[in-house]
PDB file of C-alpha atoms and ligand atoms in Angstrom:
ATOM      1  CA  UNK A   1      -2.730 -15.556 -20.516  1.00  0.00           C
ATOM      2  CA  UNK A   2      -3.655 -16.130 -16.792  1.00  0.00           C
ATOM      3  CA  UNK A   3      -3.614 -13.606 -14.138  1.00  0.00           C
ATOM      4  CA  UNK A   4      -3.135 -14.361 -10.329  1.00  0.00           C
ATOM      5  CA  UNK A   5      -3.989 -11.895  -8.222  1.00  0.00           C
ATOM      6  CA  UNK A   6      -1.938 -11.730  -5.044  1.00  0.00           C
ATOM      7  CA  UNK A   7      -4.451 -12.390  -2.059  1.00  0.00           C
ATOM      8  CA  UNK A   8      -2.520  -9.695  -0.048  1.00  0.00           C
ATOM      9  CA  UNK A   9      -3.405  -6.661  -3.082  1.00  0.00           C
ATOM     10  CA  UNK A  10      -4.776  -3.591  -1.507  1.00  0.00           C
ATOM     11  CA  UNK A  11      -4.487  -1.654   1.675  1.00  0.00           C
ATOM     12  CA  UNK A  12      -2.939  -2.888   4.806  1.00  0.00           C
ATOM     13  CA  UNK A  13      -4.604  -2.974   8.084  1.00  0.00           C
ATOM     14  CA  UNK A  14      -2.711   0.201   9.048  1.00  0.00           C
ATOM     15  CA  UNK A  15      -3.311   2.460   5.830  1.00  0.00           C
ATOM     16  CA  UNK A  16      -7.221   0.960   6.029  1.00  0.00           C
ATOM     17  CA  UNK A  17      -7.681   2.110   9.410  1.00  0.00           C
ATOM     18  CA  UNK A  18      -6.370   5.668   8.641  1.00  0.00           C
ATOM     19  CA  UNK A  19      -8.209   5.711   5.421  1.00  0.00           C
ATOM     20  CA  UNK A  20     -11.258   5.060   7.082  1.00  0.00           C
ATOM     21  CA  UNK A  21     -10.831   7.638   9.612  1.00  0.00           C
ATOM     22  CA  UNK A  22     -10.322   9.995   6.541  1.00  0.00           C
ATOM     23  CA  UNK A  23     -14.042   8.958   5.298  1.00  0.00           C
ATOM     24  CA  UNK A  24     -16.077   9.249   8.883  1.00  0.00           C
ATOM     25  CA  UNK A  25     -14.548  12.635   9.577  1.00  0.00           C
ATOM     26  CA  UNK A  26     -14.973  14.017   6.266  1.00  0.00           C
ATOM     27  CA  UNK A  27     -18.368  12.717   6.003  1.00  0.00           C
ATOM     28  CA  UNK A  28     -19.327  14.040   9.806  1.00  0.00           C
ATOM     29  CA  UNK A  29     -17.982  17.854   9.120  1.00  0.00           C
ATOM     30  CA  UNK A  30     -15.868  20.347   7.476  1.00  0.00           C
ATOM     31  CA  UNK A  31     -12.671  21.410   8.095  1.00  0.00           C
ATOM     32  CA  UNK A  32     -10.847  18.307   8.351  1.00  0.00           C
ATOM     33  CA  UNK A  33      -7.247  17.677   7.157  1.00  0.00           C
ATOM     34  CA  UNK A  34      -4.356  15.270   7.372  1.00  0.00           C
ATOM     35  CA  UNK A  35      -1.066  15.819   8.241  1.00  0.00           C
ATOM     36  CA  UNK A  36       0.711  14.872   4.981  1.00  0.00           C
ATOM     37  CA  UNK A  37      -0.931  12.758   2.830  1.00  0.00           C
ATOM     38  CA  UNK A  38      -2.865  10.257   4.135  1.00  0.00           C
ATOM     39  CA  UNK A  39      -1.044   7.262   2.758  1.00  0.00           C
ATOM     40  CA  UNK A  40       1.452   7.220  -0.886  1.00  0.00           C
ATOM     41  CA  UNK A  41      -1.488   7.057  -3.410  1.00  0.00           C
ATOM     42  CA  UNK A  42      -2.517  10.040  -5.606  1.00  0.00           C
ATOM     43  CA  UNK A  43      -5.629   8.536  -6.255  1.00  0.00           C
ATOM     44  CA  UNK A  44      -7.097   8.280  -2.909  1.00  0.00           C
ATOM     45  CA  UNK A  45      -5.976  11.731  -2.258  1.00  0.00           C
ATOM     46  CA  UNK A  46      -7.368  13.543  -4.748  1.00  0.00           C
ATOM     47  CA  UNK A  47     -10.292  11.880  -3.810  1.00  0.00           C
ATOM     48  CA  UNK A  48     -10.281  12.914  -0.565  1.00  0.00           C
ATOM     49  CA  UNK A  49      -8.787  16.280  -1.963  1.00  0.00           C
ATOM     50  CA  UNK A  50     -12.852  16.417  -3.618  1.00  0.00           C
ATOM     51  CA  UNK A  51     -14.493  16.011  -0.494  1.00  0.00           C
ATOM     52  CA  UNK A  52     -12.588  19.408   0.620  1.00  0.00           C
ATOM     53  CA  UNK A  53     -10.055  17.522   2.858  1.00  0.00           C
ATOM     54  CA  UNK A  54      -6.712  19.417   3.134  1.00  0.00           C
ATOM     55  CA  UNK A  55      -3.009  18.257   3.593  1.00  0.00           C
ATOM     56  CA  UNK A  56      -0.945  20.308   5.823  1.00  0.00           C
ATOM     57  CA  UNK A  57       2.792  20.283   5.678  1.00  0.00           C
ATOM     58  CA  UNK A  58       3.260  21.356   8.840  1.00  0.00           C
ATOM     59  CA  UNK A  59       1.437  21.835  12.578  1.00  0.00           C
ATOM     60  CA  UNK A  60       1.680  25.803  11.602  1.00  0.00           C
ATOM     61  CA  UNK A  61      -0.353  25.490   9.038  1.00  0.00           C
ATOM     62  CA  UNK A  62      -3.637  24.200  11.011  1.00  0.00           C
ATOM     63  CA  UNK A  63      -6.316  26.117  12.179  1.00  0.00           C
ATOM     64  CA  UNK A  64      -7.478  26.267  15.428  1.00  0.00           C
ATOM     65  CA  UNK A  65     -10.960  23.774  15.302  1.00  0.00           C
ATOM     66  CA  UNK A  66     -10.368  21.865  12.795  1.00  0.00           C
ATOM     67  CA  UNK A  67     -10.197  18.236  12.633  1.00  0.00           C
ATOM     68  CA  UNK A  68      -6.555  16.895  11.862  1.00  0.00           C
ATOM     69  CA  UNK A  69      -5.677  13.050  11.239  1.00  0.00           C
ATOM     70  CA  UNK A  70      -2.410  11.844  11.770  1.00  0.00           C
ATOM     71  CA  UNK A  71      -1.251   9.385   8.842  1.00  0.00           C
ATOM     72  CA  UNK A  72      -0.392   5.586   9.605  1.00  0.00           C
ATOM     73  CA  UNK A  73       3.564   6.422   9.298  1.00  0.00           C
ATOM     74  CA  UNK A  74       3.205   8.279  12.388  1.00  0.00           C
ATOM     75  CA  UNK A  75       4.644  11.577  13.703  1.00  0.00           C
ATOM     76  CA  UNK A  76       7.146  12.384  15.953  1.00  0.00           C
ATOM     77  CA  UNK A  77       6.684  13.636  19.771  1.00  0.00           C
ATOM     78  CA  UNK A  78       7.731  17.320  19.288  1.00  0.00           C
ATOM     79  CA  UNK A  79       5.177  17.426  15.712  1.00  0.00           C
ATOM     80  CA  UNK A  80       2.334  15.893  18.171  1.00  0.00           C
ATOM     81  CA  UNK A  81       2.739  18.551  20.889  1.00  0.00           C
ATOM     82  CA  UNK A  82       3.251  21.212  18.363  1.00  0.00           C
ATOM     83  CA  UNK A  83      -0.542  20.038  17.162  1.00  0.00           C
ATOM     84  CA  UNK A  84      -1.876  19.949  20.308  1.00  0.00           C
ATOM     85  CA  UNK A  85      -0.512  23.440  21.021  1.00  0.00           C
ATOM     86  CA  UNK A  86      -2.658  24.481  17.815  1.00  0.00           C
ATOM     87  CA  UNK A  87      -5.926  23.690  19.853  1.00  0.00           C
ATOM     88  CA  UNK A  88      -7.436  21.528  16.930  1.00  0.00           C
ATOM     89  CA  UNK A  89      -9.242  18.404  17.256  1.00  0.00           C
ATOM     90  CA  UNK A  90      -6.668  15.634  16.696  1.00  0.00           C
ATOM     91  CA  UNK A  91      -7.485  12.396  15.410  1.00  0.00           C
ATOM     92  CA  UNK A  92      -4.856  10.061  15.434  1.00  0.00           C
ATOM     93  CA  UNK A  93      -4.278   7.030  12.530  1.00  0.00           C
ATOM     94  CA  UNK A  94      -0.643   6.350  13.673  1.00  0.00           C
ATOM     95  CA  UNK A  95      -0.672   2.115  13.050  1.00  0.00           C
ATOM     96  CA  UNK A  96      -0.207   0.068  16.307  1.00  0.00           C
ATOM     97  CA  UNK A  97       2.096  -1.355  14.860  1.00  0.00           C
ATOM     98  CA  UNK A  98       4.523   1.857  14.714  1.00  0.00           C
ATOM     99  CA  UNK A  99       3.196   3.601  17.882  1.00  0.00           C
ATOM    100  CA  UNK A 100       4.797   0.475  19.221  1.00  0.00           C
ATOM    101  CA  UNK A 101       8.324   1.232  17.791  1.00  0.00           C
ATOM    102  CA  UNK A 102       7.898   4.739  19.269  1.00  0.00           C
ATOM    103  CA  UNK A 103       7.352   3.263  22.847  1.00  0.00           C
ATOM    104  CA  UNK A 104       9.962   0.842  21.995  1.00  0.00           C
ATOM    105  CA  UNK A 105      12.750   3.750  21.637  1.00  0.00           C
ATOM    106  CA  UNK A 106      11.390   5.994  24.375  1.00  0.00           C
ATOM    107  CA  UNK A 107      11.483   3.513  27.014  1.00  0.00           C
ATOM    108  CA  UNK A 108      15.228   2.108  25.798  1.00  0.00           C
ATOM    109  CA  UNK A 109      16.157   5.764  26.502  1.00  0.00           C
ATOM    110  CA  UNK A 110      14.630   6.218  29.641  1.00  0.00           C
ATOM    111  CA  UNK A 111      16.696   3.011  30.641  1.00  0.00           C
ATOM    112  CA  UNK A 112      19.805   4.132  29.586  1.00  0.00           C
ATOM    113  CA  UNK A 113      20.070   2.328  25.684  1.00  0.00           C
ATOM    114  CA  UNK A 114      21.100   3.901  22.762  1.00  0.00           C
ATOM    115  CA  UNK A 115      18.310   3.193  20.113  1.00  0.00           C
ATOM    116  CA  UNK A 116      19.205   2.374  16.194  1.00  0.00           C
ATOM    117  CA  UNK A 117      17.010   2.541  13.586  1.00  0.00           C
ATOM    118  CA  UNK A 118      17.078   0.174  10.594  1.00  0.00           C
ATOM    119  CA  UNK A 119      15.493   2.326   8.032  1.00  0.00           C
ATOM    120  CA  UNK A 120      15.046   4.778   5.534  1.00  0.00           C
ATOM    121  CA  UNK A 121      16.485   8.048   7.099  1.00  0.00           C
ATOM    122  CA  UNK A 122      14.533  10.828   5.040  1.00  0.00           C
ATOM    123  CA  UNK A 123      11.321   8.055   5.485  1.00  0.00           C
ATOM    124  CA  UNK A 124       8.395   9.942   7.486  1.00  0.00           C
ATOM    125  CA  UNK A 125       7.887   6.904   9.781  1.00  0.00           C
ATOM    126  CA  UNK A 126      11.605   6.559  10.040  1.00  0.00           C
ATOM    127  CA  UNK A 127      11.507  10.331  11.374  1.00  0.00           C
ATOM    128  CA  UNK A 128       8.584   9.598  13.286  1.00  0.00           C
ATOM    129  CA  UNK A 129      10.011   7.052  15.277  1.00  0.00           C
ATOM    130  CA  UNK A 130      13.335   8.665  15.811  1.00  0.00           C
ATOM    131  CA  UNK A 131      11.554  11.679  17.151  1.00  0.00           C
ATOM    132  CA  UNK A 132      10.520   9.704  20.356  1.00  0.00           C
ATOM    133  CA  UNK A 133      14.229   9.605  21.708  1.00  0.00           C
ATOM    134  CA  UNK A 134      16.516  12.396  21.850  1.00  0.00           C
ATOM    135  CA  UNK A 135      19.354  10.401  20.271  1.00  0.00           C
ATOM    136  CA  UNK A 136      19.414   7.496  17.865  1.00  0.00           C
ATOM    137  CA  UNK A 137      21.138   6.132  15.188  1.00  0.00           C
ATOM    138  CA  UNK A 138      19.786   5.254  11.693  1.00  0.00           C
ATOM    139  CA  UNK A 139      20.998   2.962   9.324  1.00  0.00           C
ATOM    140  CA  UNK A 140      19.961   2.124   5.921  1.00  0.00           C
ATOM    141  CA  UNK A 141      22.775  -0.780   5.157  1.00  0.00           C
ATOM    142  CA  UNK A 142      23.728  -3.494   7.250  1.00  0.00           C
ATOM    143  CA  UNK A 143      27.303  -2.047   5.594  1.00  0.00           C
ATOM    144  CA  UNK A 144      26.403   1.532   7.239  1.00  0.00           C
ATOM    145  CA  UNK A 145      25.645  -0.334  10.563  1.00  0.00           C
ATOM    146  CA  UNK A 146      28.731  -2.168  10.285  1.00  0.00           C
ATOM    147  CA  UNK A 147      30.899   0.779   9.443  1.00  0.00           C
ATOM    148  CA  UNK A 148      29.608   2.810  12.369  1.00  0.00           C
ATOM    149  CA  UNK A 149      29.550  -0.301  14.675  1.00  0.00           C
ATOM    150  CA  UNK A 150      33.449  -0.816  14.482  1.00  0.00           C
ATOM    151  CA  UNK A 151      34.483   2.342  13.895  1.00  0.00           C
ATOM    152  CA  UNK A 152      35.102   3.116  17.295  1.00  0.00           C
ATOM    153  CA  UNK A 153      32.458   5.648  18.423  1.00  0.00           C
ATOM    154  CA  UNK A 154      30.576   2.946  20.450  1.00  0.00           C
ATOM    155  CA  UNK A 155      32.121   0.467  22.562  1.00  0.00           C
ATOM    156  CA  UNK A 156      31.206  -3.063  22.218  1.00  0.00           C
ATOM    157  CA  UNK A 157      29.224  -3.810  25.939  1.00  0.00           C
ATOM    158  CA  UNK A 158      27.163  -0.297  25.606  1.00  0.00           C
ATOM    159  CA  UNK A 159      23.731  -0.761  26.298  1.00  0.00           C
ATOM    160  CA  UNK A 160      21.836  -0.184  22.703  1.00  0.00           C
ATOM    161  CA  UNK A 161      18.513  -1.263  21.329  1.00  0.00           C
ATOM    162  CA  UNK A 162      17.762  -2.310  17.751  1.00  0.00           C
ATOM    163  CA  UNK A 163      14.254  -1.617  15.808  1.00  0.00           C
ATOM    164  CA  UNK A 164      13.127  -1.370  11.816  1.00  0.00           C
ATOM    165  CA  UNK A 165      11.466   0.087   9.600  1.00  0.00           C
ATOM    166  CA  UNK A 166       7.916  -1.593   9.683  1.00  0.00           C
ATOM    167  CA  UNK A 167       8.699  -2.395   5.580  1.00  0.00           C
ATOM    168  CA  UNK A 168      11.864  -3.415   5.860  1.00  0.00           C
ATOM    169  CA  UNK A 169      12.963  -6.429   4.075  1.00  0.00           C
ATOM    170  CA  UNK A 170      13.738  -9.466   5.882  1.00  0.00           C
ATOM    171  CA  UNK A 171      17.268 -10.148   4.541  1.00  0.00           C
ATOM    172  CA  UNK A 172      17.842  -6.820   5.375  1.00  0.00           C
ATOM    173  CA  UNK A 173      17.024  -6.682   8.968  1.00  0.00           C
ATOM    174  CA  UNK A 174      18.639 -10.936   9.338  1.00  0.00           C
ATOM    175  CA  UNK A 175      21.910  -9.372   8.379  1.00  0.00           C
ATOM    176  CA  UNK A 176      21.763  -6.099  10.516  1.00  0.00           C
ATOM    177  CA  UNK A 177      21.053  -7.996  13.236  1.00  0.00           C
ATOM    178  CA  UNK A 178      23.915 -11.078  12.350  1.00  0.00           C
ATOM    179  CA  UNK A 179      26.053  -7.747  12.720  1.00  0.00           C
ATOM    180  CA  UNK A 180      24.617  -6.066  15.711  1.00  0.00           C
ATOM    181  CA  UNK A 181      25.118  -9.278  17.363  1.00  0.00           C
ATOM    182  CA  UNK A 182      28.579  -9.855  16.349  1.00  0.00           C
ATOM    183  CA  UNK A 183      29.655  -6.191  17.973  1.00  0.00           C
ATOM    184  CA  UNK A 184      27.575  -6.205  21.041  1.00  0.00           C
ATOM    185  CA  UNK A 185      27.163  -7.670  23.919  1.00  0.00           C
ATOM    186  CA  UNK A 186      24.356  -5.299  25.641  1.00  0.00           C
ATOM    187  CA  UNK A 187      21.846  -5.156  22.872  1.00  0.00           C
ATOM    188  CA  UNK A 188      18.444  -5.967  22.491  1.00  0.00           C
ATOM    189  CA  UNK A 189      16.426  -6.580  19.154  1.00  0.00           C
ATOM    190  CA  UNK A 190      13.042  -5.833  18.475  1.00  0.00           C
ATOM    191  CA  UNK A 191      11.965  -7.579  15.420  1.00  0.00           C
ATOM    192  CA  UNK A 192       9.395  -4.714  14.126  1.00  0.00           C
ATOM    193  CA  UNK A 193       8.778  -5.294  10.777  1.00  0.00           C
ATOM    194  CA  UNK A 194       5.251  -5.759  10.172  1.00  0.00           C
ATOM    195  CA  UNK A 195       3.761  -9.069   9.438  1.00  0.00           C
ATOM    196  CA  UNK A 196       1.291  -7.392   6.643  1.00  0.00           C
ATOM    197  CA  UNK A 197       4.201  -6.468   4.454  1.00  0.00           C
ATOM    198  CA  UNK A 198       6.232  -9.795   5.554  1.00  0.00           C
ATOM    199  CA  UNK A 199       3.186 -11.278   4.013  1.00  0.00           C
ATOM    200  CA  UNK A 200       2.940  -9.785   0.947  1.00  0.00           C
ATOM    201  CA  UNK A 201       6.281  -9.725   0.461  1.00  0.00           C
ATOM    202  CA  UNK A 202       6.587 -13.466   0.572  1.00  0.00           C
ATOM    203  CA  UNK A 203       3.390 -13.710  -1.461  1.00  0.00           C
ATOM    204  CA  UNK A 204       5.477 -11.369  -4.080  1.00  0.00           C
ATOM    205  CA  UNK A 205       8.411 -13.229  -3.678  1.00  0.00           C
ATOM    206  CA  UNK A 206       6.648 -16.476  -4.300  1.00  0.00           C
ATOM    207  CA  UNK A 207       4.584 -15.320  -7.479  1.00  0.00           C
ATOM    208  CA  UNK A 208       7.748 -13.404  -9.154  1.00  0.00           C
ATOM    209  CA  UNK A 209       9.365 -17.164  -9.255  1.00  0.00           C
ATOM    210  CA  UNK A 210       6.747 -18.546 -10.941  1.00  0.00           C
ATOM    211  CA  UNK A 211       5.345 -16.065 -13.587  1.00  0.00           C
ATOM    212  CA  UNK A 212       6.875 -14.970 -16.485  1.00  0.00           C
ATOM    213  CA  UNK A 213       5.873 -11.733 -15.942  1.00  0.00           C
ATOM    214  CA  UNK A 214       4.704  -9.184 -12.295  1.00  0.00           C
ATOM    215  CA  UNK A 215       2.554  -6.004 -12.126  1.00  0.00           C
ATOM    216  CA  UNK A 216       3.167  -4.034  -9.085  1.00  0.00           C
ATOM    217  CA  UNK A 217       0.549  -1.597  -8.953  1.00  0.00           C
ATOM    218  CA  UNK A 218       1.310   1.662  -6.582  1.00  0.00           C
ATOM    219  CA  UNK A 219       2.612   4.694  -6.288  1.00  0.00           C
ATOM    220  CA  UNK A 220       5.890   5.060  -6.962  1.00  0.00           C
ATOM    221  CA  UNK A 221       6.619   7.306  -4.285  1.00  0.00           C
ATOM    222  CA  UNK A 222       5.391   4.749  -2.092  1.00  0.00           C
ATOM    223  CA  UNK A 223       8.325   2.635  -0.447  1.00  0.00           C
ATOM    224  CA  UNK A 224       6.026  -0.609   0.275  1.00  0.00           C
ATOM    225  CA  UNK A 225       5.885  -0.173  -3.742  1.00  0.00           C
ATOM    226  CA  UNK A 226       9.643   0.042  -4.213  1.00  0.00           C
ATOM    227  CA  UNK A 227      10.430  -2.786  -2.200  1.00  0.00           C
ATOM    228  CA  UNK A 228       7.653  -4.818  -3.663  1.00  0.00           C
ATOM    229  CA  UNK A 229       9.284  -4.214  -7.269  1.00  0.00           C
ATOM    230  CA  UNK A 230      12.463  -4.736  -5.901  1.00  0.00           C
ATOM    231  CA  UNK A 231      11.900  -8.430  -4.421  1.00  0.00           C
ATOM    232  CA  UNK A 232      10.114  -9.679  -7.803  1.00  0.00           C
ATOM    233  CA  UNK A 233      12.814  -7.963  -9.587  1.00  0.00           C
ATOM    234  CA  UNK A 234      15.169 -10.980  -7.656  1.00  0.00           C
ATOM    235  CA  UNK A 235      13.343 -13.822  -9.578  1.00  0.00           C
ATOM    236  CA  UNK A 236      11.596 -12.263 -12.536  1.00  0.00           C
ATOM    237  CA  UNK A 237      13.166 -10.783 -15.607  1.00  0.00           C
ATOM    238  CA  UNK A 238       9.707  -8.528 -16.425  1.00  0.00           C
ATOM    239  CA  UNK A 239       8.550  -6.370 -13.842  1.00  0.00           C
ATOM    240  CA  UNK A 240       6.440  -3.491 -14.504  1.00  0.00           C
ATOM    241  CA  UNK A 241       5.934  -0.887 -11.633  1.00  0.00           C
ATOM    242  CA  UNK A 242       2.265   1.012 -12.499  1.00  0.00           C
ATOM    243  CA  UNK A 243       0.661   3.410 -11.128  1.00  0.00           C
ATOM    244  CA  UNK A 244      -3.260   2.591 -13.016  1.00  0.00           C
ATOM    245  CA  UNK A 245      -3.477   0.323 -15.293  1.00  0.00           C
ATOM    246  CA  UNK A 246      -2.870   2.934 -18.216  1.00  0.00           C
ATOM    247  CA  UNK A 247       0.294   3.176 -17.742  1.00  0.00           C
ATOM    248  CA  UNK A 248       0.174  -0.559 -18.835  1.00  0.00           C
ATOM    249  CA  UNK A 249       1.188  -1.409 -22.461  1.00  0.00           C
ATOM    250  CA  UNK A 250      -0.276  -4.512 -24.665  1.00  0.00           C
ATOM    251  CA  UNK A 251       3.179  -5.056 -25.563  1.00  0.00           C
ATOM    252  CA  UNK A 252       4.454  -5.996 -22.144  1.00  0.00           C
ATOM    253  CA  UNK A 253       2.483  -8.942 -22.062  1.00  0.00           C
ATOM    254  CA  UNK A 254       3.549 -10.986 -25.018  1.00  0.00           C
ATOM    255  CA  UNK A 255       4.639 -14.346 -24.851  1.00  0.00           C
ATOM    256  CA  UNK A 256       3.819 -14.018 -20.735  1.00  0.00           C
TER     257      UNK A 256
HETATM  258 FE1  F3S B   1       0.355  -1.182   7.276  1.00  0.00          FE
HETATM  259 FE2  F3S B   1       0.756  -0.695   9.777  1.00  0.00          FE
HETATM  260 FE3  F3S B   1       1.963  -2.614   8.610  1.00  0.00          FE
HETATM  261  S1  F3S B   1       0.476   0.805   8.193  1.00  0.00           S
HETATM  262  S2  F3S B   1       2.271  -1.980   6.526  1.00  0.00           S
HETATM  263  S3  F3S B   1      -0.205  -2.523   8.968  1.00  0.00           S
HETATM  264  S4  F3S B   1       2.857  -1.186  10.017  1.00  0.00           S
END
């Protein structure tokens, strides 16, 4: 049997970054903790977990001086000042790459455009993002976009703004935006999904046509995962969705 390795396996740029943040603070002094867990992976966690980092749920629950991170997903502008407010030291991992989506919806606002979010609704970045405008829309389907776009709450020349989840899918966002097209006339599109997990999802999609059988190692919890499962689900009949490797059975591999 031969394996391929994806060359895009591991952490994104993003999720590095904040990782790494993670390690210098920890290593520099106690009292450090992350605002939810650092990224979707139990493993890295626990380890961190081990070197007495703690996860808050909340702004309440942090101490004044101590060292908090912000995760890549981001947070949104009323969790950030409610941080600040707790006079801790606050080190911020937010990925460009979404701190751009949040400037991208503040400043439609300010100028008068309604912003929609293509996204997972209950998604922490997806919350993040929507919590730097006072009113958005979020859609998950280019159906729910649809529905809402002709059902008459909106007219067709308001001024509205279109972004995405950073791992959105690309058919996904082409046919939101086929639709958001179609309905308005005052609309501008920000393509945000990010190139890291365009990448690896066309690295996915390309391997899933051409072995017999794909391991998608993650956490399932992890939407990046999901989606990674889902798109080699599309061309391969075998897909197994691990989170370590024992979770992998001899079995799954014959005849592959
Ligand atoms: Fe990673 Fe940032 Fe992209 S966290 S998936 S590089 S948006």
């Amino acid at each position: 049997m031969s394996v391929t390795v994806a060359k895009s396996a591991g952490f994104c740029f993003g999720v590095n970054r904040a990782v790494e943040t993670v390690e210098k603070a920890a290593s520099e002094g106690a009292n450090v903790a992350t605002l939810g867990p650092i990224i979707h992976n139990r493993h890295v966690v626990s380890r961190f977990e081990d070197l007495g980092v703690r996860v808050l749920h909340s702004p309440r629950e942090a101490d004044a001086g101590m060292t908090v991170i912000i995760r890549s997903h981001g947070v949104s502008r009323a969790v950030l000042e409610a941080l600040q407010a707790r006079n801790v030291q606050i080190l911020d991992a937010t990925c460009p790459f979404v701190k751009r989506i949040h400037e991208i919806v503040s400043r439609a606002e300010q100028e008068g455009s309604l912003p929609i979010i293509i996204g997972t609704r209950n998604h922490a970045e997806v919350e993040g993002i929507a919590g730097w405008c006072s009113d958005c829309r979020i859609f998950e389907t280019p159906e729910e976009l649809e529905n809402w776009a002709t059902g008459g709450e909106i007219s067709s020349n308001a001024p509205v703004c279109m972004v995405c989840q950073t791992t959105s899918t690309e058919k996904l966002w082409k046919k939101c935006c086929e639709i958001a097209k179609k309905q308005f006339t005052n609309l501008k599109i920000y393509d945000t999904i990010c190139r890291a997990t365009e990448f690896r999802q066309g690295e996915a999609a390309e391997l899933s046509l051409i072995c017999d059988a794909m391991v998608v190692v993650g956490d399932p919890k992890s939407s990046n995962t999901g989606r990674l499962a889902m798109i080699c689900r599309e061309h391969c009949e075998k897909v197994a969705l691990v989170d370590n490797a024992s979770e992998l059975d001899a079995a799954f591999f014959r005849d592959v």
